[in-house]
Amino acid sequence: MKKKVFITRSILSAGIDLMKDKGFEVEMSSIDRPLTYSELVEKARHFDALITMLGDRIDANFLEQNKHLKVISNYAVGFNNIDIEKARSLQIAIGNTPDVLTEATAEVALGLMISAARNFHSSQTSAAQGLWRCWSPTDHLGHALSNKTLGVIGFGRIGHRLAEMASAAFKMRVIYTARTLKTNSFNAEKVSMEELLKRSDFISIHVPLTSDTRKFISERELGLMKSSVVLVNTSRGEIIDQVALIRALKNKKIFAAGLDVTDPEPLPIDSELFLLSNAFILPHIGSATFEARSEMSLMAAENVIAGLEGGELKGRVV
């Protein structure tokens, strides 16, 4: 009997073709929205493996009701949507897709740094609304990146790559926080969190969402930052206390924020963040290149194949 794989959202075909070539029966959700929790619980009963999205809640109850599953491959670097300990106890292999989206996400972080620092959002809005009547020497002033200090919170693959780009392109000085000293070729300096917050002209967040990092950046941390700082987040929206961030932006306690992730997602259209000229918001597009999404599709499929054939998952979490 063919092994059956269900994919909870539409993905690029590279991984699908690979699984079909292996003789697996592959079904992809035809609904143009995330499945509800109950829909996914019921759907999973009929499959041997799942490729899931970060928004799919794979909690202890879900896993208990679908303990027959052999492998779940998360189409993301993160896996905070999955109860890892419960999966381990049920011997359900869990995989993710690290490495392949490093370049794409670092590019978005750099893009957000430039866009927020240079007022791209308010400038484009001004032009689109017919307010651009003449050139002005004092309109839409922002901050340069060249020779500034970039603080990277979390110096893993993506944080390191962003720092490398910023150092090479803009000669930025790089300081970072991490549990251990990291080797690098551009003289990045490991500092305490408090020193990073005080010294940085740009701050970019690259830590996973855990109980320790939830609302990691809140009133106190924002208060330590320079009033000219640009804060960027491509990690998880819940890492920033969004109420405190909105207050800081409204009161000009910080210069601007560039966010690819928010809390919640999608961000409600009536959110105050959309009304702020110094907030630049993207709809979680960090990995949204054809190249990265194709590689994610392949790695997610390779995890499934390994899990169903008794091999080692390429992106193994459990």
PDB file of C-alpha atoms in Angstrom:
ATOM      1  CA  MET A   1       0.000   0.000   0.000  1.00  0.00           C
ATOM      2  CA  LYS A   2       1.278   3.460  -0.915  1.00  0.00           C
ATOM      3  CA  LYS A   3       2.361   5.779   1.888  1.00  0.00           C
ATOM      4  CA  LYS A   4       0.138   8.855   2.031  1.00  0.00           C
ATOM      5  CA  VAL A   5       1.335  12.430   2.609  1.00  0.00           C
ATOM      6  CA  PHE A   6      -0.848  15.474   3.235  1.00  0.00           C
ATOM      7  CA  ILE A   7       0.401  19.054   2.722  1.00  0.00           C
ATOM      8  CA  THR A   8      -1.623  21.662   4.610  1.00  0.00           C
ATOM      9  CA  ARG A   9      -1.073  24.539   2.146  1.00  0.00           C
ATOM     10  CA  SER A  10      -0.070  24.901  -1.489  1.00  0.00           C
ATOM     11  CA  ILE A  11       3.724  24.733  -1.968  1.00  0.00           C
ATOM     12  CA  LEU A  12       6.046  24.751  -4.978  1.00  0.00           C
ATOM     13  CA  SER A  13       6.175  21.511  -6.912  1.00  0.00           C
ATOM     14  CA  ALA A  14       9.815  20.426  -6.397  1.00  0.00           C
ATOM     15  CA  GLY A  15       9.136  18.458  -3.229  1.00  0.00           C
ATOM     16  CA  ILE A  16       5.803  17.116  -4.428  1.00  0.00           C
ATOM     17  CA  ASP A  17       7.434  15.685  -7.560  1.00  0.00           C
ATOM     18  CA  LEU A  18      10.179  14.101  -5.469  1.00  0.00           C
ATOM     19  CA  MET A  19       7.680  12.328  -3.184  1.00  0.00           C
ATOM     20  CA  LYS A  20       5.603  11.128  -6.140  1.00  0.00           C
ATOM     21  CA  ASP A  21       8.754   9.785  -7.802  1.00  0.00           C
ATOM     22  CA  LYS A  22       9.290   7.762  -4.618  1.00  0.00           C
ATOM     23  CA  GLY A  23       5.854   6.223  -5.078  1.00  0.00           C
ATOM     24  CA  PHE A  24       4.077   8.152  -2.324  1.00  0.00           C
ATOM     25  CA  GLU A  25       0.481   9.308  -2.661  1.00  0.00           C
ATOM     26  CA  VAL A  26       0.529  13.073  -2.131  1.00  0.00           C
ATOM     27  CA  GLU A  27      -2.471  15.309  -1.445  1.00  0.00           C
ATOM     28  CA  MET A  28      -2.215  19.065  -1.044  1.00  0.00           C
ATOM     29  CA  SER A  29      -4.934  21.184   0.527  1.00  0.00           C
ATOM     30  CA  SER A  30      -7.038  22.866  -2.139  1.00  0.00           C
ATOM     31  CA  ILE A  31      -8.448  25.415   0.301  1.00  0.00           C
ATOM     32  CA  ASP A  32      -6.883  28.881  -0.030  1.00  0.00           C
ATOM     33  CA  ARG A  33      -6.634  29.402   3.720  1.00  0.00           C
ATOM     34  CA  PRO A  34      -5.155  27.599   6.717  1.00  0.00           C
ATOM     35  CA  LEU A  35      -7.230  24.606   7.804  1.00  0.00           C
ATOM     36  CA  THR A  36      -9.009  24.992  11.104  1.00  0.00           C
ATOM     37  CA  TYR A  37      -7.706  22.946  14.014  1.00  0.00           C
ATOM     38  CA  SER A  38     -10.601  20.481  13.818  1.00  0.00           C
ATOM     39  CA  GLU A  39     -10.245  20.172  10.041  1.00  0.00           C
ATOM     40  CA  LEU A  40      -6.580  19.340  10.355  1.00  0.00           C
ATOM     41  CA  VAL A  41      -7.117  16.857  13.208  1.00  0.00           C
ATOM     42  CA  GLU A  42      -9.663  14.999  11.093  1.00  0.00           C
ATOM     43  CA  LYS A  43      -7.650  15.193   7.854  1.00  0.00           C
ATOM     44  CA  ALA A  44      -4.499  13.822   9.456  1.00  0.00           C
ATOM     45  CA  ARG A  45      -6.277  10.592  10.454  1.00  0.00           C
ATOM     46  CA  HIS A  46      -6.054   9.384   6.860  1.00  0.00           C
ATOM     47  CA  PHE A  47      -2.335  10.006   6.225  1.00  0.00           C
ATOM     48  CA  ASP A  48       1.040   8.626   7.253  1.00  0.00           C
ATOM     49  CA  ALA A  49       2.920  11.942   7.132  1.00  0.00           C
ATOM     50  CA  LEU A  50       2.225  15.674   7.110  1.00  0.00           C
ATOM     51  CA  ILE A  51       3.951  18.739   5.737  1.00  0.00           C
ATOM     52  CA  THR A  52       2.701  21.539   7.984  1.00  0.00           C
ATOM     53  CA  MET A  53       2.978  25.314   8.147  1.00  0.00           C
ATOM     54  CA  LEU A  54       4.048  27.418  11.123  1.00  0.00           C
ATOM     55  CA  GLY A  55       0.422  28.465  11.664  1.00  0.00           C
ATOM     56  CA  ASP A  56      -0.782  24.860  12.045  1.00  0.00           C
ATOM     57  CA  ARG A  57      -1.289  23.999  15.735  1.00  0.00           C
ATOM     58  CA  ILE A  58       0.222  20.583  16.349  1.00  0.00           C
ATOM     59  CA  ASP A  59      -0.349  20.297  20.096  1.00  0.00           C
ATOM     60  CA  ALA A  60      -0.470  17.329  22.464  1.00  0.00           C
ATOM     61  CA  ASN A  61      -4.149  16.695  21.768  1.00  0.00           C
ATOM     62  CA  PHE A  62      -3.567  16.709  18.001  1.00  0.00           C
ATOM     63  CA  LEU A  63      -0.667  14.276  18.320  1.00  0.00           C
ATOM     64  CA  GLU A  64      -2.582  11.996  20.691  1.00  0.00           C
ATOM     65  CA  GLN A  65      -5.423  11.763  18.192  1.00  0.00           C
ATOM     66  CA  ASN A  66      -2.968  11.117  15.355  1.00  0.00           C
ATOM     67  CA  LYS A  67      -0.336   8.956  17.010  1.00  0.00           C
ATOM     68  CA  HIS A  68      -0.243   6.802  13.878  1.00  0.00           C
ATOM     69  CA  LEU A  69       1.731   9.531  12.078  1.00  0.00           C
ATOM     70  CA  LYS A  70       5.302   8.589  11.268  1.00  0.00           C
ATOM     71  CA  VAL A  71       6.692  12.049  10.492  1.00  0.00           C
ATOM     72  CA  ILE A  72       5.664  15.706  10.465  1.00  0.00           C
ATOM     73  CA  SER A  73       7.803  18.050   8.386  1.00  0.00           C
ATOM     74  CA  ASN A  74       7.334  21.725   9.252  1.00  0.00           C
ATOM     75  CA  TYR A  75       7.675  24.026   6.242  1.00  0.00           C
ATOM     76  CA  ALA A  76       9.674  26.581   8.268  1.00  0.00           C
ATOM     77  CA  VAL A  77      12.814  27.044  10.307  1.00  0.00           C
ATOM     78  CA  GLY A  78      10.730  27.448  13.460  1.00  0.00           C
ATOM     79  CA  PHE A  79       8.757  24.674  15.130  1.00  0.00           C
ATOM     80  CA  ASN A  80       7.143  26.454  18.088  1.00  0.00           C
ATOM     81  CA  ASN A  81       3.746  25.368  16.699  1.00  0.00           C
ATOM     82  CA  ILE A  82       4.530  21.725  17.519  1.00  0.00           C
ATOM     83  CA  ASP A  83       4.542  20.052  20.945  1.00  0.00           C
ATOM     84  CA  ILE A  84       8.016  18.589  20.601  1.00  0.00           C
ATOM     85  CA  GLU A  85       8.023  16.616  23.869  1.00  0.00           C
ATOM     86  CA  LYS A  86       4.712  14.948  23.063  1.00  0.00           C
ATOM     87  CA  ALA A  87       5.965  14.058  19.570  1.00  0.00           C
ATOM     88  CA  ARG A  88       9.102  12.558  21.108  1.00  0.00           C
ATOM     89  CA  SER A  89       7.066  10.458  23.540  1.00  0.00           C
ATOM     90  CA  LEU A  90       4.955   9.123  20.660  1.00  0.00           C
ATOM     91  CA  GLN A  91       8.061   8.550  18.499  1.00  0.00           C
ATOM     92  CA  ILE A  92       6.767  10.813  15.729  1.00  0.00           C
ATOM     93  CA  ALA A  93       9.716  12.263  13.835  1.00  0.00           C
ATOM     94  CA  ILE A  94       9.660  16.051  13.458  1.00  0.00           C
ATOM     95  CA  GLY A  95      11.623  17.949  10.800  1.00  0.00           C
ATOM     96  CA  ASN A  96      12.067  21.574   9.735  1.00  0.00           C
ATOM     97  CA  THR A  97      13.762  23.464   6.894  1.00  0.00           C
ATOM     98  CA  PRO A  98      16.834  25.315   8.207  1.00  0.00           C
ATOM     99  CA  ASP A  99      19.650  26.808   6.105  1.00  0.00           C
ATOM    100  CA  VAL A 100      17.728  27.116   2.835  1.00  0.00           C
ATOM    101  CA  LEU A 101      15.987  30.380   3.777  1.00  0.00           C
ATOM    102  CA  THR A 102      18.980  32.065   5.413  1.00  0.00           C
ATOM    103  CA  GLU A 103      19.854  34.232   2.425  1.00  0.00           C
ATOM    104  CA  ALA A 104      16.263  35.230   1.654  1.00  0.00           C
ATOM    105  CA  THR A 105      15.447  36.219   5.238  1.00  0.00           C
ATOM    106  CA  ALA A 106      18.697  38.140   5.704  1.00  0.00           C
ATOM    107  CA  GLU A 107      17.883  40.074   2.514  1.00  0.00           C
ATOM    108  CA  VAL A 108      14.475  41.032   3.907  1.00  0.00           C
ATOM    109  CA  ALA A 109      16.031  42.137   7.206  1.00  0.00           C
ATOM    110  CA  LEU A 110      18.478  44.340   5.308  1.00  0.00           C
ATOM    111  CA  GLY A 111      15.635  45.656   3.152  1.00  0.00           C
ATOM    112  CA  LEU A 112      13.637  46.547   6.251  1.00  0.00           C
ATOM    113  CA  MET A 113      16.647  48.355   7.721  1.00  0.00           C
ATOM    114  CA  ILE A 114      16.937  50.502   4.593  1.00  0.00           C
ATOM    115  CA  SER A 115      13.182  51.025   4.136  1.00  0.00           C
ATOM    116  CA  ALA A 116      12.494  52.026   7.740  1.00  0.00           C
ATOM    117  CA  ALA A 117      15.620  54.172   8.090  1.00  0.00           C
ATOM    118  CA  ARG A 118      14.959  56.038   4.846  1.00  0.00           C
ATOM    119  CA  ASN A 119      11.185  56.505   5.320  1.00  0.00           C
ATOM    120  CA  PHE A 120      10.214  54.527   2.220  1.00  0.00           C
ATOM    121  CA  HIS A 121       6.683  53.921   3.522  1.00  0.00           C
ATOM    122  CA  SER A 122       5.733  57.527   4.285  1.00  0.00           C
ATOM    123  CA  SER A 123       7.574  58.768   1.200  1.00  0.00           C
ATOM    124  CA  GLN A 124       5.754  56.392  -1.150  1.00  0.00           C
ATOM    125  CA  THR A 125       2.419  57.200   0.515  1.00  0.00           C
ATOM    126  CA  SER A 126       3.078  60.920   0.076  1.00  0.00           C
ATOM    127  CA  ALA A 127       3.791  60.457  -3.627  1.00  0.00           C
ATOM    128  CA  ALA A 128       0.776  58.186  -4.176  1.00  0.00           C
ATOM    129  CA  GLN A 129      -1.576  60.635  -2.441  1.00  0.00           C
ATOM    130  CA  GLY A 130      -0.506  63.568  -4.596  1.00  0.00           C
ATOM    131  CA  LEU A 131       1.368  65.364  -1.817  1.00  0.00           C
ATOM    132  CA  TRP A 132       4.629  65.378  -3.769  1.00  0.00           C
ATOM    133  CA  ARG A 133       4.369  68.841  -5.310  1.00  0.00           C
ATOM    134  CA  CYS A 134       8.038  69.815  -5.308  1.00  0.00           C
ATOM    135  CA  TRP A 135      11.394  68.688  -3.981  1.00  0.00           C
ATOM    136  CA  SER A 136      12.049  69.802  -0.422  1.00  0.00           C
ATOM    137  CA  PRO A 137      15.383  69.823   1.403  1.00  0.00           C
ATOM    138  CA  THR A 138      13.719  68.897   4.715  1.00  0.00           C
ATOM    139  CA  ASP A 139      11.062  66.333   3.741  1.00  0.00           C
ATOM    140  CA  HIS A 140      11.314  62.590   4.480  1.00  0.00           C
ATOM    141  CA  LEU A 141      14.663  62.798   6.238  1.00  0.00           C
ATOM    142  CA  GLY A 142      16.027  59.515   7.470  1.00  0.00           C
ATOM    143  CA  HIS A 143      19.201  57.883   8.725  1.00  0.00           C
ATOM    144  CA  ALA A 144      22.118  56.515   6.682  1.00  0.00           C
ATOM    145  CA  LEU A 145      23.354  52.979   7.248  1.00  0.00           C
ATOM    146  CA  SER A 146      26.985  53.569   6.312  1.00  0.00           C
ATOM    147  CA  ASN A 147      29.453  53.391   9.210  1.00  0.00           C
ATOM    148  CA  LYS A 148      26.683  52.931  11.784  1.00  0.00           C
ATOM    149  CA  THR A 149      26.475  50.264  14.484  1.00  0.00           C
ATOM    150  CA  LEU A 150      24.279  47.231  13.867  1.00  0.00           C
ATOM    151  CA  GLY A 151      23.218  45.220  16.897  1.00  0.00           C
ATOM    152  CA  VAL A 152      22.191  41.636  16.129  1.00  0.00           C
ATOM    153  CA  ILE A 153      20.153  39.845  18.789  1.00  0.00           C
ATOM    154  CA  GLY A 154      20.838  36.166  18.123  1.00  0.00           C
ATOM    155  CA  PHE A 155      23.883  35.413  15.979  1.00  0.00           C
ATOM    156  CA  GLY A 156      22.752  32.242  14.249  1.00  0.00           C
ATOM    157  CA  ARG A 157      22.705  31.608  10.512  1.00  0.00           C
ATOM    158  CA  ILE A 158      20.388  34.481   9.561  1.00  0.00           C
ATOM    159  CA  GLY A 159      21.775  37.000  12.046  1.00  0.00           C
ATOM    160  CA  HIS A 160      25.322  36.217  10.961  1.00  0.00           C
ATOM    161  CA  ARG A 161      24.450  36.543   7.267  1.00  0.00           C
ATOM    162  CA  LEU A 162      22.714  39.894   7.793  1.00  0.00           C
ATOM    163  CA  ALA A 163      25.755  41.163   9.693  1.00  0.00           C
ATOM    164  CA  GLU A 164      28.025  39.971   6.912  1.00  0.00           C
ATOM    165  CA  MET A 165      25.934  41.833   4.303  1.00  0.00           C
ATOM    166  CA  ALA A 166      25.755  45.020   6.362  1.00  0.00           C
ATOM    167  CA  SER A 167      29.477  44.979   7.076  1.00  0.00           C
ATOM    168  CA  ALA A 168      30.417  44.430   3.435  1.00  0.00           C
ATOM    169  CA  ALA A 169      27.893  46.778   1.826  1.00  0.00           C
ATOM    170  CA  PHE A 170      27.747  49.615   4.354  1.00  0.00           C
ATOM    171  CA  LYS A 171      30.886  49.176   6.475  1.00  0.00           C
ATOM    172  CA  MET A 172      28.667  48.856   9.518  1.00  0.00           C
ATOM    173  CA  ARG A 173      30.192  47.983  12.874  1.00  0.00           C
ATOM    174  CA  VAL A 174      28.550  44.822  14.215  1.00  0.00           C
ATOM    175  CA  ILE A 175      27.853  43.929  17.826  1.00  0.00           C
ATOM    176  CA  TYR A 176      25.820  40.891  18.823  1.00  0.00           C
ATOM    177  CA  THR A 177      24.357  38.868  21.669  1.00  0.00           C
ATOM    178  CA  ALA A 178      24.641  35.092  21.788  1.00  0.00           C
ATOM    179  CA  ARG A 179      25.188  32.355  24.347  1.00  0.00           C
ATOM    180  CA  THR A 180      28.679  31.681  23.016  1.00  0.00           C
ATOM    181  CA  LEU A 181      31.402  33.575  21.188  1.00  0.00           C
ATOM    182  CA  LYS A 182      30.930  33.290  17.416  1.00  0.00           C
ATOM    183  CA  THR A 183      33.719  33.263  14.859  1.00  0.00           C
ATOM    184  CA  ASN A 184      33.379  35.773  12.029  1.00  0.00           C
ATOM    185  CA  SER A 185      35.493  37.540   9.436  1.00  0.00           C
ATOM    186  CA  PHE A 186      34.263  41.096  10.026  1.00  0.00           C
ATOM    187  CA  ASN A 187      35.285  41.782  13.627  1.00  0.00           C
ATOM    188  CA  ALA A 188      31.813  41.498  15.149  1.00  0.00           C
ATOM    189  CA  GLU A 189      31.921  42.029  18.902  1.00  0.00           C
ATOM    190  CA  LYS A 190      29.968  39.982  21.456  1.00  0.00           C
ATOM    191  CA  VAL A 191      28.369  42.252  24.065  1.00  0.00           C
ATOM    192  CA  SER A 192      25.724  42.122  26.773  1.00  0.00           C
ATOM    193  CA  MET A 193      22.086  42.707  25.871  1.00  0.00           C
ATOM    194  CA  GLU A 194      22.028  46.010  27.728  1.00  0.00           C
ATOM    195  CA  GLU A 195      25.151  47.281  25.946  1.00  0.00           C
ATOM    196  CA  LEU A 196      23.729  46.277  22.579  1.00  0.00           C
ATOM    197  CA  LEU A 197      20.486  48.145  23.222  1.00  0.00           C
ATOM    198  CA  LYS A 198      22.337  51.303  24.250  1.00  0.00           C
ATOM    199  CA  ARG A 199      25.005  51.353  21.537  1.00  0.00           C
ATOM    200  CA  SER A 200      23.165  50.246  18.402  1.00  0.00           C
ATOM    201  CA  ASP A 201      21.911  52.516  15.622  1.00  0.00           C
ATOM    202  CA  PHE A 202      20.101  49.535  14.079  1.00  0.00           C
ATOM    203  CA  ILE A 203      18.857  46.461  15.938  1.00  0.00           C
ATOM    204  CA  SER A 204      17.788  43.248  14.208  1.00  0.00           C
ATOM    205  CA  ILE A 205      16.153  40.332  16.038  1.00  0.00           C
ATOM    206  CA  HIS A 206      17.053  36.727  15.152  1.00  0.00           C
ATOM    207  CA  VAL A 207      16.120  34.536  18.124  1.00  0.00           C
ATOM    208  CA  PRO A 208      13.551  31.718  18.202  1.00  0.00           C
ATOM    209  CA  LEU A 209      10.271  32.134  20.047  1.00  0.00           C
ATOM    210  CA  THR A 210      10.442  30.390  23.432  1.00  0.00           C
ATOM    211  CA  SER A 211       9.012  31.042  26.870  1.00  0.00           C
ATOM    212  CA  ASP A 212      12.188  33.036  27.599  1.00  0.00           C
ATOM    213  CA  THR A 213      12.006  35.226  24.474  1.00  0.00           C
ATOM    214  CA  ARG A 214       8.263  35.979  24.459  1.00  0.00           C
ATOM    215  CA  LYS A 215       7.951  39.800  24.853  1.00  0.00           C
ATOM    216  CA  PHE A 216      11.736  39.850  25.178  1.00  0.00           C
ATOM    217  CA  ILE A 217      11.717  43.409  23.843  1.00  0.00           C
ATOM    218  CA  SER A 218       9.344  45.426  25.997  1.00  0.00           C
ATOM    219  CA  GLU A 219       9.068  48.816  27.731  1.00  0.00           C
ATOM    220  CA  ARG A 220      12.397  48.578  29.548  1.00  0.00           C
ATOM    221  CA  GLU A 221      14.383  47.425  26.510  1.00  0.00           C
ATOM    222  CA  LEU A 222      12.830  50.048  24.231  1.00  0.00           C
ATOM    223  CA  GLY A 223      13.678  52.686  26.835  1.00  0.00           C
ATOM    224  CA  LEU A 224      17.368  51.773  26.656  1.00  0.00           C
ATOM    225  CA  MET A 225      17.555  52.308  22.898  1.00  0.00           C
ATOM    226  CA  LYS A 226      18.664  55.484  21.148  1.00  0.00           C
ATOM    227  CA  SER A 227      15.846  57.747  19.969  1.00  0.00           C
ATOM    228  CA  SER A 228      17.376  57.431  16.485  1.00  0.00           C
ATOM    229  CA  VAL A 229      17.389  53.618  16.453  1.00  0.00           C
ATOM    230  CA  VAL A 230      15.720  51.484  13.774  1.00  0.00           C
ATOM    231  CA  LEU A 231      14.346  48.208  15.156  1.00  0.00           C
ATOM    232  CA  VAL A 232      13.889  45.264  12.759  1.00  0.00           C
ATOM    233  CA  ASN A 233      12.191  41.934  13.414  1.00  0.00           C
ATOM    234  CA  THR A 234      12.138  38.987  10.987  1.00  0.00           C
ATOM    235  CA  SER A 235      11.983  36.346  13.712  1.00  0.00           C
ATOM    236  CA  ARG A 236       8.601  36.027  15.481  1.00  0.00           C
ATOM    237  CA  GLY A 237       6.122  38.787  16.276  1.00  0.00           C
ATOM    238  CA  GLU A 238       5.583  37.680  19.867  1.00  0.00           C
ATOM    239  CA  ILE A 239       9.208  38.444  20.742  1.00  0.00           C
ATOM    240  CA  ILE A 240       8.313  42.156  20.836  1.00  0.00           C
ATOM    241  CA  ASP A 241       5.693  43.553  23.216  1.00  0.00           C
ATOM    242  CA  GLN A 242       3.658  45.154  20.447  1.00  0.00           C
ATOM    243  CA  VAL A 243       1.723  47.505  22.750  1.00  0.00           C
ATOM    244  CA  ALA A 244       5.000  48.861  24.101  1.00  0.00           C
ATOM    245  CA  LEU A 245       6.413  49.148  20.576  1.00  0.00           C
ATOM    246  CA  ILE A 246       3.420  51.136  19.320  1.00  0.00           C
ATOM    247  CA  ARG A 247       3.752  53.483  22.286  1.00  0.00           C
ATOM    248  CA  ALA A 248       7.466  53.968  21.630  1.00  0.00           C
ATOM    249  CA  LEU A 249       6.874  54.699  17.941  1.00  0.00           C
ATOM    250  CA  LYS A 250       4.001  57.120  18.609  1.00  0.00           C
ATOM    251  CA  ASN A 251       6.023  59.004  21.218  1.00  0.00           C
ATOM    252  CA  LYS A 252       9.164  59.037  19.026  1.00  0.00           C
ATOM    253  CA  LYS A 253      11.121  57.119  21.653  1.00  0.00           C
ATOM    254  CA  ILE A 254      12.633  55.211  18.748  1.00  0.00           C
ATOM    255  CA  PHE A 255      12.939  56.403  15.152  1.00  0.00           C
ATOM    256  CA  ALA A 256      11.300  53.538  13.264  1.00  0.00           C
ATOM    257  CA  ALA A 257      10.496  49.834  13.143  1.00  0.00           C
ATOM    258  CA  GLY A 258      10.639  47.424  10.200  1.00  0.00           C
ATOM    259  CA  LEU A 259       8.575  44.298  10.846  1.00  0.00           C
ATOM    260  CA  ASP A 260       8.152  41.175   8.742  1.00  0.00           C
ATOM    261  CA  VAL A 261       6.428  39.459  11.666  1.00  0.00           C
ATOM    262  CA  THR A 262       3.689  40.728  13.967  1.00  0.00           C
ATOM    263  CA  ASP A 263       1.500  39.620  16.848  1.00  0.00           C
ATOM    264  CA  PRO A 264      -0.961  38.358  15.730  1.00  0.00           C
ATOM    265  CA  GLU A 265      -0.571  37.289  12.118  1.00  0.00           C
ATOM    266  CA  PRO A 266      -2.198  38.399   9.968  1.00  0.00           C
ATOM    267  CA  LEU A 267      -2.188  41.833  11.570  1.00  0.00           C
ATOM    268  CA  PRO A 268      -5.743  43.253  11.796  1.00  0.00           C
ATOM    269  CA  ILE A 269      -6.314  46.024   9.279  1.00  0.00           C
ATOM    270  CA  ASP A 270      -7.314  48.385  12.103  1.00  0.00           C
ATOM    271  CA  SER A 271      -4.025  47.882  13.971  1.00  0.00           C
ATOM    272  CA  GLU A 272      -2.379  51.118  15.051  1.00  0.00           C
ATOM    273  CA  LEU A 273       0.838  49.931  13.445  1.00  0.00           C
ATOM    274  CA  PHE A 274      -0.666  50.548  10.005  1.00  0.00           C
ATOM    275  CA  LEU A 275      -1.432  54.152  10.988  1.00  0.00           C
ATOM    276  CA  LEU A 276       2.127  54.978  12.027  1.00  0.00           C
ATOM    277  CA  SER A 277       4.356  56.619   9.430  1.00  0.00           C
ATOM    278  CA  ASN A 278       7.446  55.232  11.179  1.00  0.00           C
ATOM    279  CA  ALA A 279       6.330  51.591  11.035  1.00  0.00           C
ATOM    280  CA  PHE A 280       7.143  49.567   7.895  1.00  0.00           C
ATOM    281  CA  ILE A 281       5.131  46.323   7.847  1.00  0.00           C
ATOM    282  CA  LEU A 282       5.529  43.276   5.587  1.00  0.00           C
ATOM    283  CA  PRO A 283       3.254  40.183   5.585  1.00  0.00           C
ATOM    284  CA  HIS A 284       5.858  37.617   6.731  1.00  0.00           C
ATOM    285  CA  ILE A 285       7.712  37.324   3.418  1.00  0.00           C
ATOM    286  CA  GLY A 286      11.161  36.510   4.828  1.00  0.00           C
ATOM    287  CA  SER A 287      11.565  33.308   2.811  1.00  0.00           C
ATOM    288  CA  ALA A 288       9.487  34.444  -0.167  1.00  0.00           C
ATOM    289  CA  THR A 289      11.880  33.946  -3.054  1.00  0.00           C
ATOM    290  CA  PHE A 290      11.364  31.321  -5.736  1.00  0.00           C
ATOM    291  CA  GLU A 291      14.758  29.877  -4.848  1.00  0.00           C
ATOM    292  CA  ALA A 292      14.174  29.606  -1.082  1.00  0.00           C
ATOM    293  CA  ARG A 293      10.613  28.303  -1.326  1.00  0.00           C
ATOM    294  CA  SER A 294      11.662  25.672  -3.868  1.00  0.00           C
ATOM    295  CA  GLU A 295      14.476  24.522  -1.568  1.00  0.00           C
ATOM    296  CA  MET A 296      12.059  24.479   1.379  1.00  0.00           C
ATOM    297  CA  SER A 297       9.687  22.297  -0.641  1.00  0.00           C
ATOM    298  CA  LEU A 298      12.526  19.873  -1.391  1.00  0.00           C
ATOM    299  CA  MET A 299      13.812  19.728   2.184  1.00  0.00           C
ATOM    300  CA  ALA A 300      10.319  19.251   3.613  1.00  0.00           C
ATOM    301  CA  ALA A 301       9.832  16.362   1.185  1.00  0.00           C
ATOM    302  CA  GLU A 302      13.238  14.867   1.995  1.00  0.00           C
ATOM    303  CA  ASN A 303      12.288  14.897   5.683  1.00  0.00           C
ATOM    304  CA  VAL A 304       9.072  13.050   4.898  1.00  0.00           C
ATOM    305  CA  ILE A 305      10.845  10.478   2.737  1.00  0.00           C
ATOM    306  CA  ALA A 306      13.447   9.842   5.432  1.00  0.00           C
ATOM    307  CA  GLY A 307      10.789   9.552   8.125  1.00  0.00           C
ATOM    308  CA  LEU A 308       8.710   7.077   6.134  1.00  0.00           C
ATOM    309  CA  GLU A 309      11.690   5.014   4.977  1.00  0.00           C
ATOM    310  CA  GLY A 310      13.487   4.869   8.316  1.00  0.00           C
ATOM    311  CA  GLY A 311      16.291   7.253   7.363  1.00  0.00           C
ATOM    312  CA  GLU A 312      17.768  10.309   9.074  1.00  0.00           C
ATOM    313  CA  LEU A 313      15.814  13.519   8.586  1.00  0.00           C
ATOM    314  CA  LYS A 314      17.867  16.258   6.894  1.00  0.00           C
ATOM    315  CA  GLY A 315      16.311  18.930   9.107  1.00  0.00           C
ATOM    316  CA  ARG A 316      15.738  16.847  12.233  1.00  0.00           C
ATOM    317  CA  VAL A 317      14.131  18.372  15.347  1.00  0.00           C
ATOM    318  CA  VAL A 318      12.970  15.083  16.938  1.00  0.00           C
TER     319      VAL A 318
END
